[in-house]
Amino acid sequence: MFFRVCALRLRTSTGCTELVFRLLLDSSRFFLRSTTTIAEMSSKVAVVTGGNKGIGKAIVQALCKDFRGDVFLTARDEGRGKEAVASLSAEGLKAFFHQLDIDDVGSIRKAADFFKQKYGGVDVLVNNAGIAFKVADPTPFATQADVTLRTNYFATRDMLTHFLPLIKAGGRVVNVSSFVSVRSLHKCSEELQKRFRSEDISEDELTALMTRFVELAKNGQHKEAGWPETAYGVSKIGVTTLSMIHARRLSKERPDDQILVNACCPGWVRTDMAGPKATKSPEEGAETPVFLALLPAGASAPHGKFVSDKAVQDW
């Protein structure tokens, strides 16, 4: 139609040559803009939260070497995040930085919008950001429960709420949990263990249980209600269970997309969180999260599992 209109104008107007040229030029510019956008959105991208140090940075480092696409190191502090990217660059590794504070829903939304617009979604998401109080920390348990659950469970849940819809077909989601989640699960009442292991537990029910734990901790009633004396352990029970819930949901709602979601334990790693006596280096701690992040195309397992040392563990 476009070329027929131009031909008609050429036959009926002596001044249409310039018009045709401009139309062709505008059309070519539009085509170039469109193909550039498509090319950008077709690029693969991996996103790692809490990536400026420790296990998170080691995960970014490994992905820079083995992931075929752009790797984004995200962190709450822009200065520290950019310093981490610069240190990786000094090693000959190319990572990109994007500010992301998982405790700030606005920051999560902003990051989600960025990856949706630039890449059309996310191929690999590693939810690594988390906190833990030291064993000897004198902070009251009620405060520890509130602060720890707010970041490790509720903020991670916010990340998944906004990023799971962006995960592309064949995508991988890795939620960094801990072996402490299994140990803490065994210390829960039989009733709680049954619910956390149940295949019909919903995200709403899980969130209500996590909220209930914080409320009980504030009143000093958590132990008599069947909960263990560990805020970190309970928060990671939440992360592991949430991973299983989302895996079941994706299998039901997007069965053909072959997205794999898992929780994992990096091990006892020498970081600011675990201390210098831990048995693994950050690079060793990154092995299992990276293994799950790079599960090959077409893989169907593991999915909805708790993984440690690259092997599925009992839950």
GROMACS .gro file of C-alpha atoms in nm:
model
  315
    1MET     CA    1   0.000   0.000   0.000
    2PHE     CA    2   0.280   0.241   0.091
    3PHE     CA    3   0.455   0.198  -0.244
    4ARG     CA    4   0.130   0.219  -0.445
    5VAL     CA    5   0.050   0.553  -0.279
    6CYS     CA    6   0.398   0.684  -0.357
    7ALA     CA    7   0.368   0.576  -0.723
    8LEU     CA    8   0.035   0.757  -0.753
    9ARG     CA    9   0.182   1.073  -0.608
   10LEU     CA   10   0.474   1.053  -0.851
   11ARG     CA   11   0.235   1.040  -1.146
   12THR     CA   12   0.009   1.321  -1.028
   13SER     CA   13   0.247   1.571  -0.875
   14THR     CA   14   0.573   1.707  -0.995
   15GLY     CA   15   0.669   1.804  -0.644
   16CYS     CA   16   0.625   1.465  -0.482
   17THR     CA   17   0.985   1.340  -0.520
   18GLU     CA   18   1.089   1.518  -0.200
   19LEU     CA   19   0.778   1.390  -0.024
   20VAL     CA   20   0.854   1.030  -0.124
   21PHE     CA   21   1.215   1.066  -0.010
   22ARG     CA   22   1.105   1.196   0.330
   23LEU     CA   23   0.852   0.916   0.369
   24LEU     CA   24   1.115   0.656   0.287
   25LEU     CA   25   1.363   0.819   0.524
   26ASP     CA   26   1.111   0.833   0.809
   27SER     CA   27   1.016   0.471   0.744
   28SER     CA   28   1.378   0.357   0.755
   29ARG     CA   29   1.439   0.547   1.079
   30PHE     CA   30   1.133   0.383   1.235
   31PHE     CA   31   1.254   0.041   1.121
   32LEU     CA   32   1.600   0.100   1.267
   33ARG     CA   33   1.455   0.215   1.599
   34SER     CA   34   1.225  -0.086   1.610
   35THR     CA   35   1.497  -0.340   1.533
   36THR     CA   36   1.729  -0.182   1.790
   37THR     CA   37   1.459  -0.212   2.054
   38ILE     CA   38   1.392  -0.573   1.960
   39ALA     CA   39   1.765  -0.651   1.972
   40GLU     CA   40   1.797  -0.499   2.317
   41MET     CA   41   1.493  -0.684   2.451
   42SER     CA   42   1.613  -1.014   2.308
   43SER     CA   43   1.936  -1.000   2.512
   44LYS     CA   44   1.947  -1.231   2.812
   45VAL     CA   45   1.992  -1.085   3.158
   46ALA     CA   46   2.070  -1.219   3.504
   47VAL     CA   47   1.992  -1.021   3.821
   48VAL     CA   48   2.153  -1.083   4.160
   49THR     CA   49   2.033  -0.907   4.474
   50GLY     CA   50   2.276  -0.818   4.751
   51GLY     CA   51   2.559  -0.854   4.505
   52ASN     CA   52   2.817  -0.609   4.634
   53LYS     CA   53   2.998  -0.851   4.868
   54GLY     CA   54   3.024  -1.205   5.001
   55ILE     CA   55   2.824  -1.482   4.836
   56GLY     CA   56   2.631  -1.235   4.622
   57LYS     CA   57   2.943  -1.091   4.465
   58ALA     CA   58   3.085  -1.439   4.411
   59ILE     CA   59   2.763  -1.538   4.233
   60VAL     CA   60   2.794  -1.233   4.007
   61GLN     CA   61   3.159  -1.318   3.942
   62ALA     CA   62   3.073  -1.674   3.835
   63LEU     CA   63   2.781  -1.563   3.618
   64CYS     CA   64   3.004  -1.309   3.442
   65LYS     CA   65   3.221  -1.602   3.335
   66ASP     CA   66   2.953  -1.855   3.240
   67PHE     CA   67   2.622  -1.681   3.168
   68ARG     CA   68   2.564  -1.579   2.807
   69GLY     CA   69   2.406  -1.243   2.862
   70ASP     CA   70   2.427  -0.930   3.074
   71VAL     CA   71   2.480  -0.974   3.448
   72PHE     CA   72   2.348  -0.713   3.690
   73LEU     CA   73   2.491  -0.672   4.036
   74THR     CA   74   2.228  -0.499   4.246
   75ALA     CA   75   2.276  -0.352   4.590
   76ARG     CA   76   2.108  -0.113   4.829
   77ASP     CA   77   2.410   0.121   4.846
   78GLU     CA   78   2.499   0.269   4.507
   79GLY     CA   79   2.856   0.351   4.604
   80ARG     CA   80   2.935   0.001   4.728
   81GLY     CA   81   2.760  -0.154   4.432
   82LYS     CA   82   2.962   0.046   4.182
   83GLU     CA   83   3.283  -0.030   4.372
   84ALA     CA   84   3.204  -0.402   4.342
   85VAL     CA   85   3.144  -0.366   3.968
   86ALA     CA   86   3.475  -0.180   3.935
   87SER     CA   87   3.661  -0.455   4.122
   88LEU     CA   88   3.513  -0.717   3.890
   89SER     CA   89   3.614  -0.504   3.593
   90ALA     CA   90   3.970  -0.506   3.723
   91GLU     CA   91   3.953  -0.886   3.696
   92GLY     CA   92   3.843  -0.858   3.333
   93LEU     CA   93   3.478  -0.933   3.412
   94LYS     CA   94   3.190  -0.721   3.288
   95ALA     CA   95   2.899  -0.665   3.525
   96PHE     CA   96   2.640  -0.389   3.532
   97PHE     CA   97   2.499  -0.212   3.835
   98HIS     CA   98   2.144  -0.122   3.924
   99GLN     CA   99   2.039   0.014   4.261
  100LEU     CA  100   1.792  -0.215   4.436
  101ASP     CA  101   1.692  -0.212   4.802
  102ILE     CA  102   1.467  -0.513   4.862
  103ASP     CA  103   1.332  -0.349   5.179
  104ASP     CA  104   1.190  -0.068   4.965
  105VAL     CA  105   0.894  -0.170   4.746
  106GLY     CA  106   0.938   0.147   4.543
  107SER     CA  107   1.296   0.045   4.465
  108ILE     CA  108   1.177  -0.302   4.363
  109ARG     CA  109   0.912  -0.158   4.130
  110LYS     CA  110   1.163   0.079   3.973
  111ALA     CA  111   1.408  -0.204   3.907
  112ALA     CA  112   1.134  -0.430   3.769
  113ASP     CA  113   1.026  -0.155   3.528
  114PHE     CA  114   1.386  -0.109   3.414
  115PHE     CA  115   1.439  -0.476   3.330
  116LYS     CA  116   1.100  -0.503   3.164
  117GLN     CA  117   1.166  -0.204   2.939
  118LYS     CA  118   1.529  -0.280   2.854
  119TYR     CA  119   1.521  -0.660   2.829
  120GLY     CA  120   1.154  -0.750   2.807
  121GLY     CA  121   1.192  -0.945   3.131
  122VAL     CA  122   1.451  -1.141   3.328
  123ASP     CA  123   1.616  -1.475   3.245
  124VAL     CA  124   1.787  -1.544   3.578
  125LEU     CA  125   1.693  -1.404   3.918
  126VAL     CA  126   1.902  -1.484   4.224
  127ASN     CA  127   1.743  -1.358   4.546
  128ASN     CA  128   2.054  -1.349   4.760
  129ALA     CA  129   2.004  -1.039   4.978
  130GLY     CA  130   1.942  -1.118   5.343
  131ILE     CA  131   2.046  -1.042   5.700
  132ALA     CA  132   2.126  -1.226   6.021
  133PHE     CA  133   2.198  -1.118   6.376
  134LYS     CA  134   2.511  -1.258   6.537
  135VAL     CA  135   2.454  -1.534   6.794
  136ALA     CA  136   2.582  -1.314   7.076
  137ASP     CA  137   2.392  -1.003   6.963
  138PRO     CA  138   2.212  -0.852   7.266
  139THR     CA  139   1.924  -0.716   7.057
  140PRO     CA  140   1.594  -0.841   7.209
  141PHE     CA  141   1.454  -1.146   7.031
  142ALA     CA  142   1.132  -0.960   6.951
  143THR     CA  143   1.330  -0.701   6.757
  144GLN     CA  144   1.542  -0.965   6.587
  145ALA     CA  145   1.227  -1.146   6.474
  146ASP     CA  146   1.071  -0.830   6.334
  147VAL     CA  147   1.384  -0.707   6.152
  148THR     CA  148   1.495  -1.047   6.022
  149LEU     CA  149   1.157  -1.156   5.888
  150ARG     CA  150   1.099  -0.814   5.733
  151THR     CA  151   1.403  -0.854   5.507
  152ASN     CA  152   1.453  -1.227   5.464
  153TYR     CA  153   1.091  -1.324   5.412
  154PHE     CA  154   0.865  -1.026   5.346
  155ALA     CA  155   1.110  -0.831   5.126
  156THR     CA  156   1.205  -1.147   4.934
  157ARG     CA  157   0.833  -1.208   4.884
  158ASP     CA  158   0.798  -0.854   4.747
  159MET     CA  159   1.081  -0.924   4.504
  160LEU     CA  160   0.907  -1.235   4.379
  161THR     CA  161   0.570  -1.059   4.356
  162HIS     CA  162   0.714  -0.802   4.115
  163PHE     CA  163   0.975  -1.009   3.933
  164LEU     CA  164   0.812  -1.350   3.882
  165PRO     CA  165   0.576  -1.209   3.615
  166LEU     CA  166   0.890  -1.088   3.432
  167ILE     CA  167   1.067  -1.425   3.424
  168LYS     CA  168   1.099  -1.532   3.062
  169ALA     CA  169   1.031  -1.879   2.928
  170GLY     CA  170   1.321  -2.102   3.025
  171GLY     CA  171   1.405  -1.871   3.315
  172ARG     CA  172   1.564  -1.969   3.643
  173VAL     CA  173   1.479  -1.835   3.990
  174VAL     CA  174   1.713  -1.913   4.278
  175ASN     CA  175   1.621  -1.813   4.632
  176VAL     CA  176   1.914  -1.833   4.870
  177SER     CA  177   1.798  -2.004   5.187
  178SER     CA  178   2.002  -2.198   5.443
  179PHE     CA  179   2.049  -2.541   5.600
  180VAL     CA  180   1.928  -2.364   5.914
  181SER     CA  181   1.580  -2.371   5.758
  182VAL     CA  182   1.576  -2.752   5.770
  183ARG     CA  183   1.722  -2.761   6.120
  184SER     CA  184   1.465  -2.507   6.238
  185LEU     CA  185   1.180  -2.691   6.067
  186HIS     CA  186   1.261  -3.001   6.273
  187LYS     CA  187   1.230  -2.790   6.589
  188CYS     CA  188   0.880  -2.670   6.500
  189SER     CA  189   0.570  -2.838   6.638
  190GLU     CA  190   0.435  -3.132   6.439
  191GLU     CA  191   0.141  -2.919   6.328
  192LEU     CA  192   0.368  -2.645   6.190
  193GLN     CA  193   0.596  -2.899   6.022
  194LYS     CA  194   0.294  -3.052   5.852
  195ARG     CA  195   0.179  -2.718   5.714
  196PHE     CA  196   0.527  -2.613   5.591
  197ARG     CA  197   0.564  -2.947   5.411
  198SER     CA  198   0.210  -2.947   5.274
  199GLU     CA  199   0.160  -2.921   4.899
  200ASP     CA  200  -0.160  -2.724   4.947
  201ILE     CA  201  -0.018  -2.445   5.164
  202SER     CA  202  -0.082  -2.112   4.993
  203GLU     CA  203   0.131  -1.800   4.985
  204ASP     CA  204  -0.132  -1.620   5.193
  205GLU     CA  205  -0.129  -1.894   5.456
  206LEU     CA  206   0.250  -1.894   5.469
  207THR     CA  207   0.261  -1.516   5.504
  208ALA     CA  208   0.004  -1.534   5.783
  209LEU     CA  209   0.222  -1.789   5.964
  210MET     CA  210   0.532  -1.568   5.928
  211THR     CA  211   0.334  -1.271   6.057
  212ARG     CA  212   0.205  -1.478   6.345
  213PHE     CA  213   0.558  -1.578   6.445
  214VAL     CA  214   0.664  -1.212   6.467
  215GLU     CA  215   0.359  -1.129   6.678
  216LEU     CA  216   0.422  -1.421   6.912
  217ALA     CA  217   0.792  -1.329   6.942
  218LYS     CA  218   0.697  -0.975   7.044
  219ASN     CA  219   0.487  -1.122   7.324
  220GLY     CA  220   0.743  -1.386   7.419
  221GLN     CA  221   0.497  -1.664   7.330
  222HIS     CA  222   0.658  -1.817   7.022
  223LYS     CA  223   0.815  -2.119   7.195
  224GLU     CA  224   0.497  -2.229   7.368
  225ALA     CA  225   0.320  -2.194   7.032
  226GLY     CA  226   0.556  -2.445   6.872
  227TRP     CA  227   0.815  -2.218   6.711
  228PRO     CA  228   1.195  -2.249   6.748
  229GLU     CA  229   1.414  -1.988   6.914
  230THR     CA  230   1.566  -1.860   6.589
  231ALA     CA  231   1.439  -1.570   6.385
  232TYR     CA  232   1.686  -1.641   6.106
  233GLY     CA  233   1.582  -2.006   6.089
  234VAL     CA  234   1.212  -1.920   6.070
  235SER     CA  235   1.277  -1.658   5.800
  236LYS     CA  236   1.453  -1.921   5.590
  237ILE     CA  237   1.173  -2.172   5.649
  238GLY     CA  238   0.959  -1.905   5.490
  239VAL     CA  239   1.194  -1.859   5.193
  240THR     CA  240   1.220  -2.234   5.125
  241THR     CA  241   0.845  -2.292   5.154
  242LEU     CA  242   0.768  -1.988   4.938
  243SER     CA  243   0.999  -2.125   4.669
  244MET     CA  244   0.803  -2.450   4.664
  245ILE     CA  245   0.472  -2.264   4.648
  246HIS     CA  246   0.585  -2.056   4.351
  247ALA     CA  247   0.725  -2.360   4.173
  248ARG     CA  248   0.389  -2.537   4.197
  249ARG     CA  249   0.209  -2.224   4.082
  250LEU     CA  250   0.432  -2.176   3.777
  251SER     CA  251   0.398  -2.541   3.681
  252LYS     CA  252   0.021  -2.494   3.683
  253GLU     CA  253  -0.006  -2.147   3.528
  254ARG     CA  254   0.286  -2.155   3.281
  255PRO     CA  255   0.345  -2.526   3.216
  256ASP     CA  256   0.507  -2.479   2.875
  257ASP     CA  257   0.760  -2.215   2.984
  258GLN     CA  258   0.995  -2.456   3.164
  259ILE     CA  259   1.079  -2.205   3.437
  260LEU     CA  260   1.262  -2.362   3.730
  261VAL     CA  261   1.236  -2.221   4.085
  262ASN     CA  262   1.443  -2.355   4.372
  263ALA     CA  263   1.570  -2.267   4.718
  264CYS     CA  264   1.927  -2.348   4.809
  265CYS     CA  265   2.187  -2.347   5.081
  266PRO     CA  266   2.531  -2.209   4.991
  267GLY     CA  267   2.681  -2.377   5.297
  268TRP     CA  268   2.871  -2.224   5.586
  269VAL     CA  269   3.056  -1.945   5.409
  270ARG     CA  270   3.321  -1.702   5.530
  271THR     CA  271   3.131  -1.375   5.505
  272ASP     CA  272   3.053  -1.080   5.730
  273MET     CA  273   2.735  -1.266   5.824
  274ALA     CA  274   2.885  -1.607   5.909
  275GLY     CA  275   3.227  -1.498   6.030
  276PRO     CA  276   3.585  -1.601   5.951
  277LYS     CA  277   3.565  -1.954   6.095
  278ALA     CA  278   3.322  -2.081   5.832
  279THR     CA  279   3.442  -2.371   5.619
  280LYS     CA  280   3.370  -2.239   5.269
  281SER     CA  281   3.502  -1.945   5.068
  282PRO     CA  282   3.247  -1.715   4.898
  283GLU     CA  283   3.341  -1.874   4.565
  284GLU     CA  284   3.262  -2.220   4.704
  285GLY     CA  285   2.939  -2.086   4.851
  286ALA     CA  286   2.836  -1.955   4.509
  287GLU     CA  287   2.864  -2.298   4.344
  288THR     CA  288   2.515  -2.427   4.423
  289PRO     CA  289   2.326  -2.101   4.349
  290VAL     CA  290   2.512  -2.070   4.017
  291PHE     CA  291   2.449  -2.437   3.937
  292LEU     CA  292   2.075  -2.374   3.974
  293ALA     CA  293   2.090  -2.044   3.786
  294LEU     CA  294   2.256  -2.213   3.488
  295LEU     CA  295   2.048  -2.530   3.466
  296PRO     CA  296   2.049  -2.608   3.092
  297ALA     CA  297   1.765  -2.532   2.854
  298GLY     CA  298   1.510  -2.811   2.851
  299ALA     CA  299   1.588  -2.923   3.207
  300SER     CA  300   1.283  -3.014   3.415
  301ALA     CA  301   1.450  -3.065   3.751
  302PRO     CA  302   1.523  -2.974   4.016
  303HIS     CA  303   1.212  -2.762   4.051
  304GLY     CA  304   1.046  -2.656   4.375
  305LYS     CA  305   1.321  -2.820   4.579
  306PHE     CA  306   1.569  -2.737   4.853
  307VAL     CA  307   1.920  -2.789   4.715
  308SER     CA  308   2.257  -2.804   4.888
  309ASP     CA  309   2.591  -2.910   4.743
  310LYS     CA  310   2.415  -2.934   4.404
  311ALA     CA  311   2.190  -3.213   4.534
  312VAL     CA  312   1.823  -3.214   4.635
  313GLN     CA  313   1.781  -3.239   5.012
  314ASP     CA  314   1.491  -3.371   5.220
  315TRP     CA  315   1.249  -3.108   5.344
   0.00000   0.00000   0.00000
